[in-house]
Amino acid sequence: RKQLDFLKDSYSMLYPADKPPSALQVRDMNNAASGLDNLALMKERLASDPNILIKAAVPGSLGARDYVRWAREVADVYTRLRTGAALNEQEIVFYNSQLPGLLDFNNPEVVASSLAIFENLFKKVANQQAGISEVIDNNFQFSTGENPFAQ
């Protein structure tokens, strides 16, 4: 317990929770929030229209333009957070392929898994302002079910 307290205190001194985020962190946090918003819109459309992936596979489909735009935004935000740079065509194709597509039409588990990859990164970046105490408190659970950092 003393060693864990020491590590927590040392890390908190180096990276204080009250330190304002850098301009880069703010930009990334805003991008991640935008990604989460677009993911939420995609999930709503997937839930309300079971054929949206088929429609989205048809270029210019009237019923899928919003969905395609949201998916592109999600892929763009994801790649910028992962790489920090603009992408070439091969990278765009690769990251777009990570989103649910026509072949996933009848497989809700694959769709959910694909979206979770993006959502997990966006949530981590959007919440990076959390201090080390919150990060440790929210992520450490031991076999006893107790969190040694909980107050």
mmCIF file of C-alpha atoms in Angstrom:
data_model
loop_
_atom_site.group_PDB
_atom_site.id
_atom_site.type_symbol
_atom_site.label_atom_id
_atom_site.label_comp_id
_atom_site.label_asym_id
_atom_site.label_seq_id
_atom_site.Cartn_x
_atom_site.Cartn_y
_atom_site.Cartn_z
ATOM 1 C CA ARG A 1 0.000 0.000 0.000
ATOM 2 C CA LYS A 2 2.843 2.412 0.847
ATOM 3 C CA GLN A 3 4.539 1.732 -2.477
ATOM 4 C CA LEU A 4 1.322 2.401 -4.369
ATOM 5 C CA ASP A 5 0.801 5.635 -2.434
ATOM 6 C CA PHE A 6 4.374 6.681 -3.206
ATOM 7 C CA LEU A 7 3.900 5.998 -6.936
ATOM 8 C CA LYS A 8 0.613 7.860 -6.977
ATOM 9 C CA ASP A 9 2.097 10.859 -5.126
ATOM 10 C CA SER A 10 5.190 10.929 -7.352
ATOM 11 C CA TYR A 11 3.158 10.820 -10.530
ATOM 12 C CA SER A 12 0.807 13.510 -9.222
ATOM 13 C CA MET A 13 3.779 15.803 -8.548
ATOM 14 C CA LEU A 14 5.083 15.338 -12.091
ATOM 15 C CA TYR A 15 1.659 15.592 -13.760
ATOM 16 C CA PRO A 16 -0.612 17.682 -11.553
ATOM 17 C CA ALA A 17 -4.333 17.346 -12.229
ATOM 18 C CA ASP A 18 -4.836 21.099 -11.956
ATOM 19 C CA LYS A 19 -2.356 21.839 -14.749
ATOM 20 C CA PRO A 20 -4.329 23.197 -17.706
ATOM 21 C CA PRO A 21 -4.193 21.097 -20.862
ATOM 22 C CA SER A 22 -1.882 22.200 -23.650
ATOM 23 C CA ALA A 23 -3.254 23.628 -26.904
ATOM 24 C CA LEU A 24 -2.552 20.275 -28.566
ATOM 25 C CA GLN A 25 -4.447 18.406 -25.848
ATOM 26 C CA VAL A 26 -7.403 20.793 -26.159
ATOM 27 C CA ARG A 27 -7.447 20.289 -29.937
ATOM 28 C CA ASP A 28 -7.339 16.507 -29.538
ATOM 29 C CA MET A 29 -10.008 16.555 -26.833
ATOM 30 C CA ASN A 30 -12.297 18.621 -29.092
ATOM 31 C CA ASN A 31 -11.654 16.276 -32.017
ATOM 32 C CA ALA A 32 -12.421 13.270 -29.821
ATOM 33 C CA ALA A 33 -15.669 14.886 -28.650
ATOM 34 C CA SER A 34 -16.612 15.472 -32.297
ATOM 35 C CA GLY A 35 -15.816 11.835 -33.041
ATOM 36 C CA LEU A 36 -18.036 10.693 -30.166
ATOM 37 C CA ASP A 37 -20.890 12.903 -31.426
ATOM 38 C CA ASN A 38 -20.645 11.425 -34.919
ATOM 39 C CA LEU A 39 -20.422 7.883 -33.529
ATOM 40 C CA ALA A 40 -23.606 8.503 -31.552
ATOM 41 C CA LEU A 41 -25.370 9.639 -34.736
ATOM 42 C CA MET A 42 -24.141 6.539 -36.569
ATOM 43 C CA LYS A 43 -25.388 4.273 -33.778
ATOM 44 C CA GLU A 44 -28.792 5.960 -33.810
ATOM 45 C CA ARG A 45 -29.088 5.469 -37.569
ATOM 46 C CA LEU A 46 -27.937 1.847 -37.344
ATOM 47 C CA ALA A 47 -30.599 1.220 -34.701
ATOM 48 C CA SER A 48 -33.394 2.967 -36.606
ATOM 49 C CA ASP A 49 -32.551 1.701 -40.119
ATOM 50 C CA PRO A 50 -31.316 -1.896 -40.327
ATOM 51 C CA ASN A 51 -30.544 -1.400 -44.041
ATOM 52 C CA ILE A 52 -28.289 1.625 -43.628
ATOM 53 C CA LEU A 53 -25.087 -0.317 -44.370
ATOM 54 C CA ILE A 54 -26.567 -1.502 -47.669
ATOM 55 C CA LYS A 55 -27.676 2.030 -48.533
ATOM 56 C CA ALA A 56 -24.273 3.438 -47.561
ATOM 57 C CA ALA A 57 -22.574 1.040 -49.983
ATOM 58 C CA VAL A 58 -24.423 2.668 -52.907
ATOM 59 C CA PRO A 59 -22.619 5.886 -53.892
ATOM 60 C CA GLY A 60 -24.874 8.929 -53.556
ATOM 61 C CA SER A 61 -27.708 6.989 -51.915
ATOM 62 C CA LEU A 62 -30.305 9.489 -50.726
ATOM 63 C CA GLY A 63 -31.016 7.493 -47.604
ATOM 64 C CA ALA A 64 -27.407 7.270 -46.478
ATOM 65 C CA ARG A 65 -25.688 10.575 -47.164
ATOM 66 C CA ASP A 66 -25.722 11.647 -43.525
ATOM 67 C CA TYR A 67 -24.496 8.243 -42.362
ATOM 68 C CA VAL A 68 -21.629 8.274 -44.891
ATOM 69 C CA ARG A 69 -20.652 11.811 -43.831
ATOM 70 C CA TRP A 70 -20.648 10.826 -40.150
ATOM 71 C CA ALA A 71 -18.570 7.717 -40.906
ATOM 72 C CA ARG A 72 -16.026 9.762 -42.847
ATOM 73 C CA GLU A 73 -15.763 12.234 -39.991
ATOM 74 C CA VAL A 74 -15.246 9.402 -37.483
ATOM 75 C CA ALA A 75 -12.498 7.875 -39.624
ATOM 76 C CA ASP A 76 -10.866 11.274 -40.125
ATOM 77 C CA VAL A 77 -10.850 12.098 -36.407
ATOM 78 C CA TYR A 78 -9.581 8.636 -35.535
ATOM 79 C CA THR A 79 -6.684 8.841 -37.963
ATOM 80 C CA ARG A 80 -5.709 12.346 -36.896
ATOM 81 C CA LEU A 81 -5.659 11.275 -33.247
ATOM 82 C CA ARG A 82 -3.647 8.150 -34.047
ATOM 83 C CA THR A 83 -1.188 9.670 -36.516
ATOM 84 C CA GLY A 84 -1.307 13.408 -35.894
ATOM 85 C CA ALA A 85 -1.100 14.086 -39.612
ATOM 86 C CA ALA A 86 -3.063 14.282 -42.816
ATOM 87 C CA LEU A 87 -3.342 10.936 -44.580
ATOM 88 C CA ASN A 88 -2.519 9.598 -47.997
ATOM 89 C CA GLU A 89 -5.098 7.660 -50.041
ATOM 90 C CA GLN A 90 -3.901 4.230 -48.854
ATOM 91 C CA GLU A 91 -4.255 5.248 -45.214
ATOM 92 C CA ILE A 92 -7.718 6.689 -45.844
ATOM 93 C CA VAL A 93 -8.828 3.409 -47.433
ATOM 94 C CA PHE A 94 -7.367 1.424 -44.529
ATOM 95 C CA TYR A 95 -9.014 3.458 -41.762
ATOM 96 C CA ASN A 96 -12.339 3.602 -43.607
ATOM 97 C CA SER A 97 -12.243 -0.187 -43.833
ATOM 98 C CA GLN A 98 -12.231 -0.324 -40.040
ATOM 99 C CA LEU A 99 -15.789 1.087 -39.981
ATOM 100 C CA PRO A 100 -18.822 -1.193 -40.366
ATOM 101 C CA GLY A 101 -19.549 -1.883 -44.014
ATOM 102 C CA LEU A 102 -21.793 -3.811 -46.377
ATOM 103 C CA LEU A 103 -20.342 -7.192 -45.413
ATOM 104 C CA ASP A 104 -21.240 -6.506 -41.777
ATOM 105 C CA PHE A 105 -24.920 -5.982 -42.619
ATOM 106 C CA ASN A 106 -26.218 -9.066 -40.794
ATOM 107 C CA ASN A 107 -23.641 -9.174 -38.024
ATOM 108 C CA PRO A 108 -24.482 -6.748 -35.193
ATOM 109 C CA GLU A 109 -21.582 -8.063 -33.083
ATOM 110 C CA VAL A 110 -19.062 -7.051 -35.749
ATOM 111 C CA VAL A 111 -20.728 -3.646 -36.137
ATOM 112 C CA ALA A 112 -20.624 -3.057 -32.375
ATOM 113 C CA SER A 113 -17.012 -4.237 -32.178
ATOM 114 C CA SER A 114 -15.968 -1.954 -35.050
ATOM 115 C CA LEU A 115 -17.610 1.065 -33.470
ATOM 116 C CA ALA A 116 -16.115 0.239 -30.063
ATOM 117 C CA ILE A 117 -12.580 0.555 -31.455
ATOM 118 C CA PHE A 118 -13.267 4.164 -32.393
ATOM 119 C CA GLU A 119 -15.303 4.935 -29.286
ATOM 120 C CA ASN A 120 -12.631 3.675 -26.908
ATOM 121 C CA LEU A 121 -9.931 5.904 -28.369
ATOM 122 C CA PHE A 122 -12.232 8.930 -28.498
ATOM 123 C CA LYS A 123 -13.251 8.486 -24.862
ATOM 124 C CA LYS A 124 -9.646 8.144 -23.704
ATOM 125 C CA VAL A 125 -8.574 11.294 -25.511
ATOM 126 C CA ALA A 126 -11.686 13.280 -24.583
ATOM 127 C CA ASN A 127 -11.105 12.464 -20.909
ATOM 128 C CA GLN A 128 -7.329 12.921 -20.820
ATOM 129 C CA GLN A 129 -7.648 15.957 -18.571
ATOM 130 C CA ALA A 130 -8.548 13.643 -15.692
ATOM 131 C CA GLY A 131 -5.946 13.642 -12.958
ATOM 132 C CA ILE A 132 -3.951 10.549 -12.135
ATOM 133 C CA SER A 133 -6.094 9.889 -9.068
ATOM 134 C CA GLU A 134 -9.222 9.534 -11.185
ATOM 135 C CA VAL A 135 -7.429 7.394 -13.749
ATOM 136 C CA ILE A 136 -6.052 5.072 -11.062
ATOM 137 C CA ASP A 137 -9.294 5.033 -9.081
ATOM 138 C CA ASN A 138 -11.313 4.123 -12.164
ATOM 139 C CA ASN A 139 -8.972 1.459 -13.514
ATOM 140 C CA PHE A 140 -7.613 -0.525 -10.549
ATOM 141 C CA GLN A 141 -9.729 -3.364 -9.275
ATOM 142 C CA PHE A 142 -8.048 -6.183 -7.449
ATOM 143 C CA SER A 143 -9.126 -9.779 -6.931
ATOM 144 C CA THR A 144 -10.791 -8.782 -3.688
ATOM 145 C CA GLY A 145 -12.982 -6.352 -5.638
ATOM 146 C CA GLU A 146 -11.554 -3.511 -3.598
ATOM 147 C CA ASN A 147 -9.797 -0.477 -4.950
ATOM 148 C CA PRO A 148 -6.840 0.459 -2.730
ATOM 149 C CA PHE A 149 -7.048 4.084 -3.866
ATOM 150 C CA ALA A 150 -10.723 4.609 -3.091
ATOM 151 C CA GLN A 151 -11.215 7.109 -0.280
#
